[in-house]
Coordinates of C-alpha atoms in Angstrom, one line a residue:
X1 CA -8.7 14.2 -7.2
X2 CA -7.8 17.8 -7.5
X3 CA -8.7 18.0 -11.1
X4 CA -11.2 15.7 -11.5
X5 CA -14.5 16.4 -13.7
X6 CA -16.9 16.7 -11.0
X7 CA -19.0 19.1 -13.1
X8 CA -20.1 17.5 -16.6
X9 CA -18.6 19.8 -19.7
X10 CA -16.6 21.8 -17.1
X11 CA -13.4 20.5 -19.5
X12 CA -10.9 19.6 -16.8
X13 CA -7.9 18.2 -16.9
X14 CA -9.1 14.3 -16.2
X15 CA -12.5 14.0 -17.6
X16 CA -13.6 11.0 -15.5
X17 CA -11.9 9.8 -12.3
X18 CA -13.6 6.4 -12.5
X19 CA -11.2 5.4 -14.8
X20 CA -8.5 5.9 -12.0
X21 CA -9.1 3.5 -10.0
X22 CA -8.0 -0.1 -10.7
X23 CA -9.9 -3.4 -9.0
X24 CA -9.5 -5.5 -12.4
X25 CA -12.7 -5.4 -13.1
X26 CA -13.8 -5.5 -17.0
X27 CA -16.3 -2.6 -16.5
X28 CA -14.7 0.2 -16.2
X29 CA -17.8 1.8 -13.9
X30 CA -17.3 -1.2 -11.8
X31 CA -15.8 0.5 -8.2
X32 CA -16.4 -2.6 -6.3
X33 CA -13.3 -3.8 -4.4
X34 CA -13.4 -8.0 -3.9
X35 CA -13.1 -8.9 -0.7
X36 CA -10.2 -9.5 1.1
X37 CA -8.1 -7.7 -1.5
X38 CA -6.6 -4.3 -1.4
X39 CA -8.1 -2.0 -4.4
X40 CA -4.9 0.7 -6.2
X41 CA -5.5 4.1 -7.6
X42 CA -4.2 3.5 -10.5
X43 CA -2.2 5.9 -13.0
X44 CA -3.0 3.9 -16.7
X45 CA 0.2 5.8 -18.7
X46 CA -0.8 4.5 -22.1
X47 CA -4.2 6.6 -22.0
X48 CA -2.7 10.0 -22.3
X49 CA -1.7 10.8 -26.1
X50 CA 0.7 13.8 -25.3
X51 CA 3.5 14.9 -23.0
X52 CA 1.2 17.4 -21.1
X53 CA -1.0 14.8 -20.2
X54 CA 1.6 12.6 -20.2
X55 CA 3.6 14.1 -17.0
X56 CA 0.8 15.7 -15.6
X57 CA -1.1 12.3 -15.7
X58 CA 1.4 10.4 -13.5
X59 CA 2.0 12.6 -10.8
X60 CA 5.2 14.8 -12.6
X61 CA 5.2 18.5 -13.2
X62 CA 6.8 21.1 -15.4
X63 CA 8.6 24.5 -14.1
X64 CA 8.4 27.9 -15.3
X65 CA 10.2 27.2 -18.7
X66 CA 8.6 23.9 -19.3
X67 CA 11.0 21.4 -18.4
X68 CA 9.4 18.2 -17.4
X69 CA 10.2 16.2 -14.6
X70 CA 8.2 12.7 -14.8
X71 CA 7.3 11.1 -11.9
X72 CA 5.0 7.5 -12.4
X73 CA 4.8 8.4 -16.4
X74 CA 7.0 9.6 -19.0
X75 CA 6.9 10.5 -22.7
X76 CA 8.6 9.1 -25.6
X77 CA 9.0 11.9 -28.1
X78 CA 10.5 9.3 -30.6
X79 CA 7.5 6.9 -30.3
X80 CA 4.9 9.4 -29.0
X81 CA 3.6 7.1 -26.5
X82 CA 3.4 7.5 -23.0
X83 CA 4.7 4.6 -20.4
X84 CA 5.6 3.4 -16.9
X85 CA 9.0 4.7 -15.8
X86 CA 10.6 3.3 -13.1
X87 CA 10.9 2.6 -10.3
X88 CA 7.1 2.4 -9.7
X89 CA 6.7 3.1 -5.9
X90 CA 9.2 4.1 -3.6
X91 CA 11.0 1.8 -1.5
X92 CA 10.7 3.1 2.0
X93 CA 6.7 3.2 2.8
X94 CA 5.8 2.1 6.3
X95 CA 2.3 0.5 7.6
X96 CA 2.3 3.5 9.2
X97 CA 2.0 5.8 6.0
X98 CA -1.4 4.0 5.5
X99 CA -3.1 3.8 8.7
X100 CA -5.2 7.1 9.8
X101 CA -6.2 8.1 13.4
X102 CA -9.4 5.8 13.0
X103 CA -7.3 2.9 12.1
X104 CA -8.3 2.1 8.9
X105 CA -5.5 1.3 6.0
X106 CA -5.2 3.4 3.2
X107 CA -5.0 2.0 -0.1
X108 CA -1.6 1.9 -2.0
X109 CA 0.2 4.9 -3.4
X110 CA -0.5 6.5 -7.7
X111 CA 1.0 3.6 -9.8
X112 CA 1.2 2.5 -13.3
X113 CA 0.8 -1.4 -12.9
X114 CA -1.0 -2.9 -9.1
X115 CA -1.3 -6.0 -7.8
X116 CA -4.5 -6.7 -5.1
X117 CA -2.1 -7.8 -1.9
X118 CA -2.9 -7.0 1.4
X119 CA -0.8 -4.1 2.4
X120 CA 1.5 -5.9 4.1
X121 CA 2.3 -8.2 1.9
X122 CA 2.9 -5.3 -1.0
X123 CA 5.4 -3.4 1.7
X124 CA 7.2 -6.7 1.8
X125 CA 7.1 -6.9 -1.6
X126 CA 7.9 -3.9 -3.2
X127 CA 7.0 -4.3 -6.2
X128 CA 3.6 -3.9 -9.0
X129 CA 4.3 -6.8 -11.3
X130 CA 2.5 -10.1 -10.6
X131 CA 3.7 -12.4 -12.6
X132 CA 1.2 -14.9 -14.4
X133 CA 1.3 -17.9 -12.3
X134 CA -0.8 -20.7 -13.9
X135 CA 0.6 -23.9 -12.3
X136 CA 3.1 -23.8 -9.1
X137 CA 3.5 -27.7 -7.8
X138 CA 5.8 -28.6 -5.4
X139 CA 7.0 -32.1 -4.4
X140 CA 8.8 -32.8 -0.7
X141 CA 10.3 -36.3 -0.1
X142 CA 11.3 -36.1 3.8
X143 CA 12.7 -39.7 3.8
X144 CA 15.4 -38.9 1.0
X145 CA 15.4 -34.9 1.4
X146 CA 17.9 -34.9 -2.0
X147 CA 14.8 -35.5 -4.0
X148 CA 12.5 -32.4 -3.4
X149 CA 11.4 -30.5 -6.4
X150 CA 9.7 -27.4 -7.7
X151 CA 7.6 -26.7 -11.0
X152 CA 6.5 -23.6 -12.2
X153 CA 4.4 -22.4 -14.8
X154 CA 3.0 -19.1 -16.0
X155 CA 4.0 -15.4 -17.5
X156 CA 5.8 -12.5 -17.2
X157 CA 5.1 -9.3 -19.0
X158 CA 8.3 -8.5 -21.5
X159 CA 8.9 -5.0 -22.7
X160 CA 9.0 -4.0 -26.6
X161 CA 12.4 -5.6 -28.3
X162 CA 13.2 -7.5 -25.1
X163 CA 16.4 -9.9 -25.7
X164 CA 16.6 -13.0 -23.8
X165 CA 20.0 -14.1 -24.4
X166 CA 22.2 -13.1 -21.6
X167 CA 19.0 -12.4 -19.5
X168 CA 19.4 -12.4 -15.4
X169 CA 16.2 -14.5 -14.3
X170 CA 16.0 -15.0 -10.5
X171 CA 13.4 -17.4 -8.7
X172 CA 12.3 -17.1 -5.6
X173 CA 9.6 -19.7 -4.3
X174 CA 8.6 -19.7 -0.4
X175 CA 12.5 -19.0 0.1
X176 CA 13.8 -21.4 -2.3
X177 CA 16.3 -19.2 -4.4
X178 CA 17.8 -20.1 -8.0
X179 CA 19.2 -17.7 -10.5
X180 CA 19.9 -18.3 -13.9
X181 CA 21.2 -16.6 -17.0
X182 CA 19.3 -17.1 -20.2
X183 CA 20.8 -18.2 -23.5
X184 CA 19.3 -16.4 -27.0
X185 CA 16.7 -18.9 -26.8
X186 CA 15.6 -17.7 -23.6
X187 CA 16.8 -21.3 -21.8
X188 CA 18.9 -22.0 -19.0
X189 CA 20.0 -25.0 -16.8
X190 CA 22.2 -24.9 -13.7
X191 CA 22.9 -28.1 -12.2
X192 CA 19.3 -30.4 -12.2
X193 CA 17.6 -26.9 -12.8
X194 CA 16.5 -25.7 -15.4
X195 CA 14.5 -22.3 -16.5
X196 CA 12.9 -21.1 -19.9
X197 CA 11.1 -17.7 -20.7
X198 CA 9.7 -18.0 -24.4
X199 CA 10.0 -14.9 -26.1
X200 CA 7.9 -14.5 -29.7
X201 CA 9.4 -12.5 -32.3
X202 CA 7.6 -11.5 -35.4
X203 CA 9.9 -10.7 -38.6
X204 CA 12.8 -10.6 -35.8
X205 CA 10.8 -8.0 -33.9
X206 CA 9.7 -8.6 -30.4
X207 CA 6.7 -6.9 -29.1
X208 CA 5.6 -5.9 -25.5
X209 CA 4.5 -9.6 -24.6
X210 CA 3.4 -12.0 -21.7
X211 CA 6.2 -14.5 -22.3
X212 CA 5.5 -18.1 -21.3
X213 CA 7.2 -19.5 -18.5
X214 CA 8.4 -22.5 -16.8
X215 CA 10.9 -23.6 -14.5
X216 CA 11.8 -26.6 -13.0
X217 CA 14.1 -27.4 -9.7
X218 CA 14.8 -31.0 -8.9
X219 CA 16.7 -33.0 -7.1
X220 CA 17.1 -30.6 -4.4
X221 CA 16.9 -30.2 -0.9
X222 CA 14.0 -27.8 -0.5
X223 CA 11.9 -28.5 2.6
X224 CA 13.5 -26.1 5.3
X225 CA 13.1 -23.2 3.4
X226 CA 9.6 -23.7 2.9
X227 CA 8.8 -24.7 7.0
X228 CA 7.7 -21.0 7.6
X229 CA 5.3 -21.3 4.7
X230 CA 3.7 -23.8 6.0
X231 CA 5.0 -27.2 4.3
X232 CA 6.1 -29.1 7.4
X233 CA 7.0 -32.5 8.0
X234 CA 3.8 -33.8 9.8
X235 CA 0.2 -35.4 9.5
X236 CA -1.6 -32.7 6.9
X237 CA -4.0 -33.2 5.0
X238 CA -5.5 -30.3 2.2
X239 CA -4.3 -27.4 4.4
X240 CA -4.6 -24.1 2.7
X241 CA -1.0 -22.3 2.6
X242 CA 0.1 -18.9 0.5
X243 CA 3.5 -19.5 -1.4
X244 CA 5.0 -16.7 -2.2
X245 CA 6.5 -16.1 -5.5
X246 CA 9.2 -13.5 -6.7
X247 CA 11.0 -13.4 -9.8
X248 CA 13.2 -11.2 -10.9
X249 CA 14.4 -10.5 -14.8
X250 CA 17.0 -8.1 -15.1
X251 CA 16.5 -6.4 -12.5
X252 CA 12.5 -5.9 -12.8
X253 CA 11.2 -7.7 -9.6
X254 CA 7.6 -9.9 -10.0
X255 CA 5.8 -11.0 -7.5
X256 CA 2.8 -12.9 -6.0
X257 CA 1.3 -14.4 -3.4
X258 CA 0.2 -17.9 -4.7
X259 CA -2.6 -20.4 -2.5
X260 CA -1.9 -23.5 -2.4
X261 CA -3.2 -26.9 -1.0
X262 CA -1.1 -29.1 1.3
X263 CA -0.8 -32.4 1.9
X264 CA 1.9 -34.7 3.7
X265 CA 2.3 -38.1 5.7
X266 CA 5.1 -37.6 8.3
X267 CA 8.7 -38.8 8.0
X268 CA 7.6 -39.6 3.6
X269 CA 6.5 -36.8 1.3
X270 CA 4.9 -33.7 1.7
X271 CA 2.8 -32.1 -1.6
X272 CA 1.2 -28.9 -2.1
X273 CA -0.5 -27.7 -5.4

């Protein structure tokens, strides 16, 4: 906040610290924080238009003969665009490094893309990339437990000239882990499984995209993995449970925490959606 324009026309460094601070909101003036959810300071790299504002913007520095050392942002001389550099946030934060003497948690750390988690759930995490989860169903059959399945259905943010084939794509659902290479269409299947990320090219050039995704896992044997989740093999009916969803493609790590409804009839099948 050090160089915030508290002072209209004083010409500081960042002219309005509203537009800092991240709670998804549309508005940019909109500092509300929904409940429930943890609110990021948020470092947006593509706003500064030089390598100054650039370095300086996300938290780096330069020493005495103007060498830069990036931290959350760094500059792309060739394409004179500023961006996200990884990784995003450190790796070894505690509870502890957001908990004061009153007891109240601090929100997360300067970063260039934030999900709203609770805290623990981002330490656990580790990560600021949610994927785009529209549709996560799965199906438990507890009388012939070869026969669960898993369907998912969303997005995950692609970088500029992103090539699928040969692709690492690792899915992670309550637990229930499957990894896959992609072929130059972006497809995959491993055993009953099967994965695909659809990747849009335009005159053979991709762009920085939300590419579709869907994966399916059948014919499995899912349902002890998902116990501590909540899917047990018991009377339920429409209990709320939180699935949690990581994915990993080469290497970058999305994640989310996705609510779910469940439902099940003891010793038959188990459903939540």
């Amino acid at each position: 906040m050090a160089e915030c324009d508290d002072v209209p026309g004083s010409n500081t460094f960042v002219f309005d610290c509203t537009c800092l601070f991240d709670n998804g909101a549309a508005d940019p003036q909109d500092l509300s924080c929904p409940v429930g959810t943890t609110c990021c300071w948020n470092m947006p790299c593509e706003k500064w238009t030089n390598e100054l504002q650039c370095v300086r913007g996300g938290g780096g520095s330069f020493d005495d003969v103007g060498v830069a050392t990036p931290h959350h942002c760094a500059w792309n001389a060739d394409a004179e665009t500023c961006a996200c550099t990884p990784p995003l946030v450190r790796s070894n934060y505690t509870i502890l490094d957001f908990v004061v003497d009153s007891g109240i948690a601090l929100n997360a750390p300067f970063d260039c893309r934030c999900p709203f988690t609770t805290d623990e759930q981002w330490l656990r995490l580790d990560v600021c990339n949610p994927p785009g989860v529209s549709k996560l169903g799965i199906k438990l059959n507890f009388a012939k437990p070869s026969l669960d399945s898993i369907g998912l259905k969303g997005t995950l943010a692609v970088p500029a000239g992103f090539s699928a084939g040969g692709a690492t794509l690792e899915v992670s659902i309550g637990g229930v882990v499957k990894t896959f290479t992609l072929d130059a269409k972006g497809k995959a299947t491993v055993g009953t499984d099967k994965a695909q990320l659809t990747v849009k090219a335009k005159k053979g050039v991709v762009a920085a995209q939300d590419a579709k995704l869907s994966v399916k896992l059948t014919k499995g044997s899912f349902a002890s993995s998902l116990v501590d989740e909540g899917l047990v093999d018991a009377i339920v009916a429409d209990v709320a449970v939180t699935m949690p969803v990581e994915i990993k493609l080469n290497g970058t790590m999305y994640a989310s925490a996705q609510p779910q409804t469940y439902k099940a009839k003891a010793g038959k099948t188990g459903s939540a959606k």
